[in-house]
Short mmCIF file of C-alpha atoms in Angstrom, two decimals:
data_model
loop_
_atom_site.label_atom_id
_atom_site.label_comp_id
_atom_site.label_asym_id
_atom_site.label_seq_id
_atom_site.Cartn_x
_atom_site.Cartn_y
_atom_site.Cartn_z
CA MET A 1 250.76 -164.43 -146.03
CA TYR A 2 249.59 -162.55 -142.94
CA LEU A 3 251.96 -159.71 -142.06
CA LEU A 4 251.51 -157.97 -138.71
CA THR A 5 252.79 -154.55 -137.71
CA LEU A 6 252.41 -153.74 -134.02
CA ILE A 7 252.98 -150.26 -132.60
CA ARG A 8 253.05 -149.60 -128.87
CA ARG A 9 250.15 -147.33 -127.96
CA ASN A 10 251.99 -145.38 -125.25
CA ALA A 11 255.24 -145.51 -123.32
CA GLN A 12 253.39 -146.32 -120.09
CA ALA A 13 251.86 -149.54 -121.44
CA THR A 14 252.85 -152.43 -119.20
CA LEU A 15 253.45 -154.76 -122.16
CA THR A 16 256.71 -153.63 -123.77
CA PRO A 17 257.91 -154.55 -127.28
CA GLU A 18 260.71 -156.63 -125.75
CA ALA A 19 258.28 -158.56 -123.54
CA LEU A 20 255.85 -159.13 -126.40
CA LEU A 21 258.59 -160.46 -128.70
CA GLY A 22 259.08 -163.59 -126.64
CA ARG A 23 255.36 -164.26 -126.39
CA LEU A 24 254.92 -163.89 -130.15
CA GLU A 25 257.63 -166.47 -130.83
CA ALA A 26 255.48 -169.02 -129.01
CA VAL A 27 252.83 -168.56 -131.72
CA GLU A 28 255.47 -169.72 -134.24
CA PRO A 29 255.61 -167.00 -136.92
CA SER A 30 256.90 -168.07 -140.32
CA ILE A 31 259.02 -164.90 -140.39
CA GLY A 32 260.07 -164.00 -136.87
CA PHE A 33 259.13 -160.71 -135.29
CA THR A 34 261.80 -158.03 -135.17
CA GLN A 35 261.86 -154.57 -133.66
CA THR A 36 261.67 -152.37 -136.75
CA TYR A 37 261.48 -149.18 -134.63
CA PRO A 38 261.84 -148.67 -130.86
CA ASP A 39 258.06 -148.90 -130.44
CA GLU A 40 257.27 -151.21 -133.38
CA LEU A 41 257.38 -154.94 -134.09
CA GLN A 42 256.80 -156.70 -137.39
CA GLY A 43 256.51 -160.37 -138.32
CA ALA A 44 254.49 -162.73 -140.51
CA PHE A 45 252.46 -165.93 -140.33
CA ASP A 46 251.42 -168.39 -142.99
CA THR A 47 248.25 -169.37 -141.10
CA ALA A 48 245.31 -167.11 -140.33
CA GLU A 49 244.67 -168.57 -136.87
CA SER A 50 248.21 -167.88 -135.72
CA ALA A 51 247.96 -164.31 -136.99
CA ALA A 52 244.65 -163.82 -135.17
CA ARG A 53 246.07 -165.19 -131.91
CA ALA A 54 249.09 -162.90 -132.22
CA MET A 55 246.65 -160.00 -132.56
CA LEU A 56 244.97 -161.03 -129.30
CA LEU A 57 248.34 -161.09 -127.51
CA ALA A 58 249.17 -157.59 -128.74
CA ALA A 59 245.74 -156.34 -127.64
CA GLN A 60 246.27 -157.31 -123.99
CA ASN A 61 246.25 -154.28 -121.68
CA ASN A 62 245.38 -152.18 -124.74
CA ALA A 63 249.12 -152.14 -125.38
CA PHE A 64 249.59 -152.15 -129.19
CA TRP A 65 247.95 -150.92 -132.35
CA VAL A 66 247.67 -153.82 -134.78
CA GLY A 67 247.80 -153.71 -138.57
CA ILE A 68 247.35 -156.98 -140.47
CA GLY A 69 248.26 -156.95 -144.14
CA ILE A 70 247.17 -159.97 -146.15
CA GLY A 71 248.79 -160.66 -149.49
CA GLU A 72 252.04 -161.59 -151.15
CA LEU A 73 255.30 -161.59 -149.19
CA LYS A 74 258.45 -162.75 -150.96
CA ALA A 75 261.61 -163.45 -149.00
CA PRO A 76 265.10 -163.32 -150.58
CA ARG A 77 266.07 -166.82 -151.70
CA PHE A 78 269.46 -167.03 -149.99
CA ALA A 79 268.28 -165.46 -146.76
CA SER A 80 265.43 -167.97 -146.64
CA ALA A 81 267.86 -170.85 -147.06
CA LEU A 82 269.91 -169.56 -144.13
CA GLY A 83 266.83 -169.04 -141.99
CA ALA A 84 267.75 -165.42 -141.35
CA VAL A 85 264.79 -163.61 -142.89
CA ALA A 86 263.22 -160.43 -141.54
CA THR A 87 260.19 -158.69 -142.99
CA THR A 88 262.41 -155.74 -143.87
CA ASP A 89 264.22 -158.04 -146.34
CA CYS A 90 260.99 -159.00 -148.10
CA THR A 91 258.87 -157.59 -150.91
CA GLY A 92 255.17 -157.86 -151.69
CA ASP A 93 251.89 -156.03 -151.37
CA SER A 94 251.30 -157.25 -147.80
CA LEU A 95 253.99 -154.77 -146.72
CA ASP A 96 251.93 -151.88 -148.06
CA PHE A 97 248.71 -153.33 -146.63
CA THR A 98 250.12 -153.79 -143.12
CA ARG A 99 251.55 -150.26 -143.00
CA LEU A 100 248.29 -148.69 -144.13
CA ALA A 101 246.36 -150.96 -141.75
CA VAL A 102 248.34 -149.99 -138.65
CA GLU A 103 247.95 -146.31 -139.54
CA GLN A 104 244.19 -146.76 -139.85
CA ALA A 105 244.10 -148.70 -136.57
CA GLN A 106 245.06 -145.49 -134.78
CA THR A 107 242.13 -143.52 -136.21
CA GLY A 108 238.43 -143.41 -135.41
CA SER A 109 236.46 -142.51 -132.31
CA PRO A 110 237.04 -144.68 -130.43
CA ALA A 111 240.23 -145.73 -132.17
CA ARG A 112 239.86 -148.98 -134.09
CA GLY A 113 242.79 -150.71 -132.40
CA VAL A 114 243.15 -153.24 -135.22
CA VAL A 115 242.63 -153.09 -138.98
CA ILE A 116 242.91 -155.87 -141.56
CA LEU A 117 243.67 -154.94 -145.16
CA SER A 118 244.04 -156.85 -148.42
CA ALA A 119 243.26 -156.26 -152.08
CA ASP A 120 239.59 -157.11 -151.35
CA ARG A 121 238.41 -154.08 -149.40
CA THR A 122 234.86 -155.39 -148.82
CA PHE A 123 235.97 -158.56 -147.07
CA SER A 124 238.73 -156.59 -145.36
CA GLU A 125 236.11 -154.37 -143.73
CA GLN A 126 234.11 -157.40 -142.60
CA ALA A 127 237.19 -159.04 -141.12
CA THR A 128 238.19 -155.79 -139.44
CA GLY A 129 234.77 -155.43 -137.83
CA LEU A 130 235.03 -158.85 -136.21
CA ALA A 131 238.69 -158.35 -135.29
CA ARG A 132 237.81 -155.09 -133.53
CA LEU A 133 235.30 -156.90 -131.32
CA LEU A 134 237.84 -159.54 -130.34
CA TYR A 135 240.54 -156.91 -129.85
CA ARG A 136 238.28 -154.98 -127.46
CA VAL A 137 237.50 -158.14 -125.48
CA ALA A 138 241.22 -158.87 -125.04
CA ALA A 139 242.13 -155.24 -124.36
CA ASN A 140 239.60 -154.86 -121.54
CA ARG A 141 240.85 -157.82 -119.50
CA THR A 142 242.62 -157.25 -116.21
CA THR A 143 246.14 -158.44 -115.49
CA ALA A 144 244.71 -161.20 -113.27
CA GLU A 145 242.39 -162.33 -116.06
CA ASN A 146 245.28 -162.38 -118.54
CA ARG A 147 247.28 -164.67 -116.25
CA VAL A 148 244.48 -167.22 -116.49
CA ILE A 149 243.89 -166.71 -120.23
CA ASP A 150 247.58 -167.14 -120.98
CA LEU A 151 247.50 -170.65 -119.51
CA ALA A 152 244.28 -171.72 -121.22
CA VAL A 153 244.77 -174.10 -124.14
CA PRO A 154 242.14 -173.60 -126.88
CA GLY A 155 239.83 -176.55 -127.39
CA VAL A 156 240.91 -178.46 -124.26
CA ARG A 157 238.19 -179.34 -121.77
CA GLY A 158 238.66 -179.75 -118.02
CA GLN A 159 241.84 -177.70 -117.78
CA GLN A 160 240.69 -175.50 -114.89
CA LYS A 161 242.41 -177.67 -112.27
CA ALA A 162 245.76 -177.51 -114.06
CA ILE A 163 245.52 -173.73 -114.45
CA ALA A 164 244.47 -173.37 -110.81
CA ALA A 165 247.44 -175.43 -109.62
CA ALA A 166 249.85 -173.36 -111.71
CA LEU A 167 248.50 -170.09 -110.32
CA GLY A 168 247.84 -171.24 -106.77
CA ILE A 169 244.12 -170.46 -106.89
CA SER A 170 240.96 -172.56 -106.86
CA ALA A 171 239.48 -174.23 -109.94
CA GLN A 172 236.27 -172.34 -109.20
CA ALA A 173 238.16 -169.03 -109.38
CA VAL A 174 239.60 -170.07 -112.75
CA SER A 175 236.13 -170.94 -114.07
CA LYS A 176 234.70 -167.62 -112.92
CA THR A 177 237.61 -165.75 -114.47
CA LEU A 178 237.15 -167.47 -117.83
CA VAL A 179 233.46 -166.54 -117.79
CA ARG A 180 234.15 -162.94 -116.78
CA ALA A 181 236.89 -162.59 -119.41
CA LEU A 182 234.57 -163.85 -122.19
CA TYR A 183 237.05 -166.57 -123.07
CA GLN A 184 234.48 -169.01 -124.44
CA GLU A 185 232.89 -166.25 -126.53
CA GLN A 186 236.32 -165.35 -127.92
CA GLU A 187 237.01 -168.94 -128.89
CA ALA A 188 233.55 -169.29 -130.48
CA ALA A 189 234.01 -166.16 -132.61
CA LEU A 190 237.64 -166.70 -133.62
CA PRO A 191 236.94 -169.33 -136.34
CA ALA A 192 234.70 -166.84 -138.18
CA LEU A 193 237.52 -164.29 -138.24
CA VAL A 194 239.99 -166.95 -139.35
CA GLU A 195 237.71 -168.00 -142.21
CA LEU A 196 237.42 -164.40 -143.44
CA MET A 197 241.19 -163.97 -143.26
CA ILE A 198 241.73 -167.18 -145.24
CA ARG A 199 239.39 -165.91 -147.95
CA LEU A 200 241.36 -162.67 -148.09
CA ASP A 201 244.57 -164.63 -148.73
CA GLN A 202 243.14 -166.44 -151.74
CA PRO A 203 243.86 -165.13 -155.28
#
């Protein structure tokens, strides 16, 4: 399981926990995100790609520290049956990993931004290194670039016209924005991060 803890970097960040909650639900977490503290969200995914894409959402505008704990996460049986599970109801080593990871994400010079932790520290460091690059790419985008990125569907060709129509801009402007925002580079690198995360979730 991939358990994410997200902590708002500062009170002035334009992306609030409440606003991010709705966007994270669109990534379809297996255990929905809840506000565990006023400035903190926590939720879990059963797929590495979904967890990685949630990390990219949290990185926008440099808004949240991200800790990804990979390991066991057991939900209470009856709560699971009712569909009312929160990470605070669960047990497992991913809870410890995500907490330590989000604490480490706030350290370093410059601060790491995101840390991935599991029982395998060597592969965790490799995954973290790649995640930090992708986090920085997402964090450095402008609000205008994010509006375009948010409408882009991974793996779909020829979508510039649809995005342009939705935003009321030209298809050429969309293409230039995607190039400037390093969108293709992000999508090319993401599978490598996903593969590392999958390996970390294996016994």
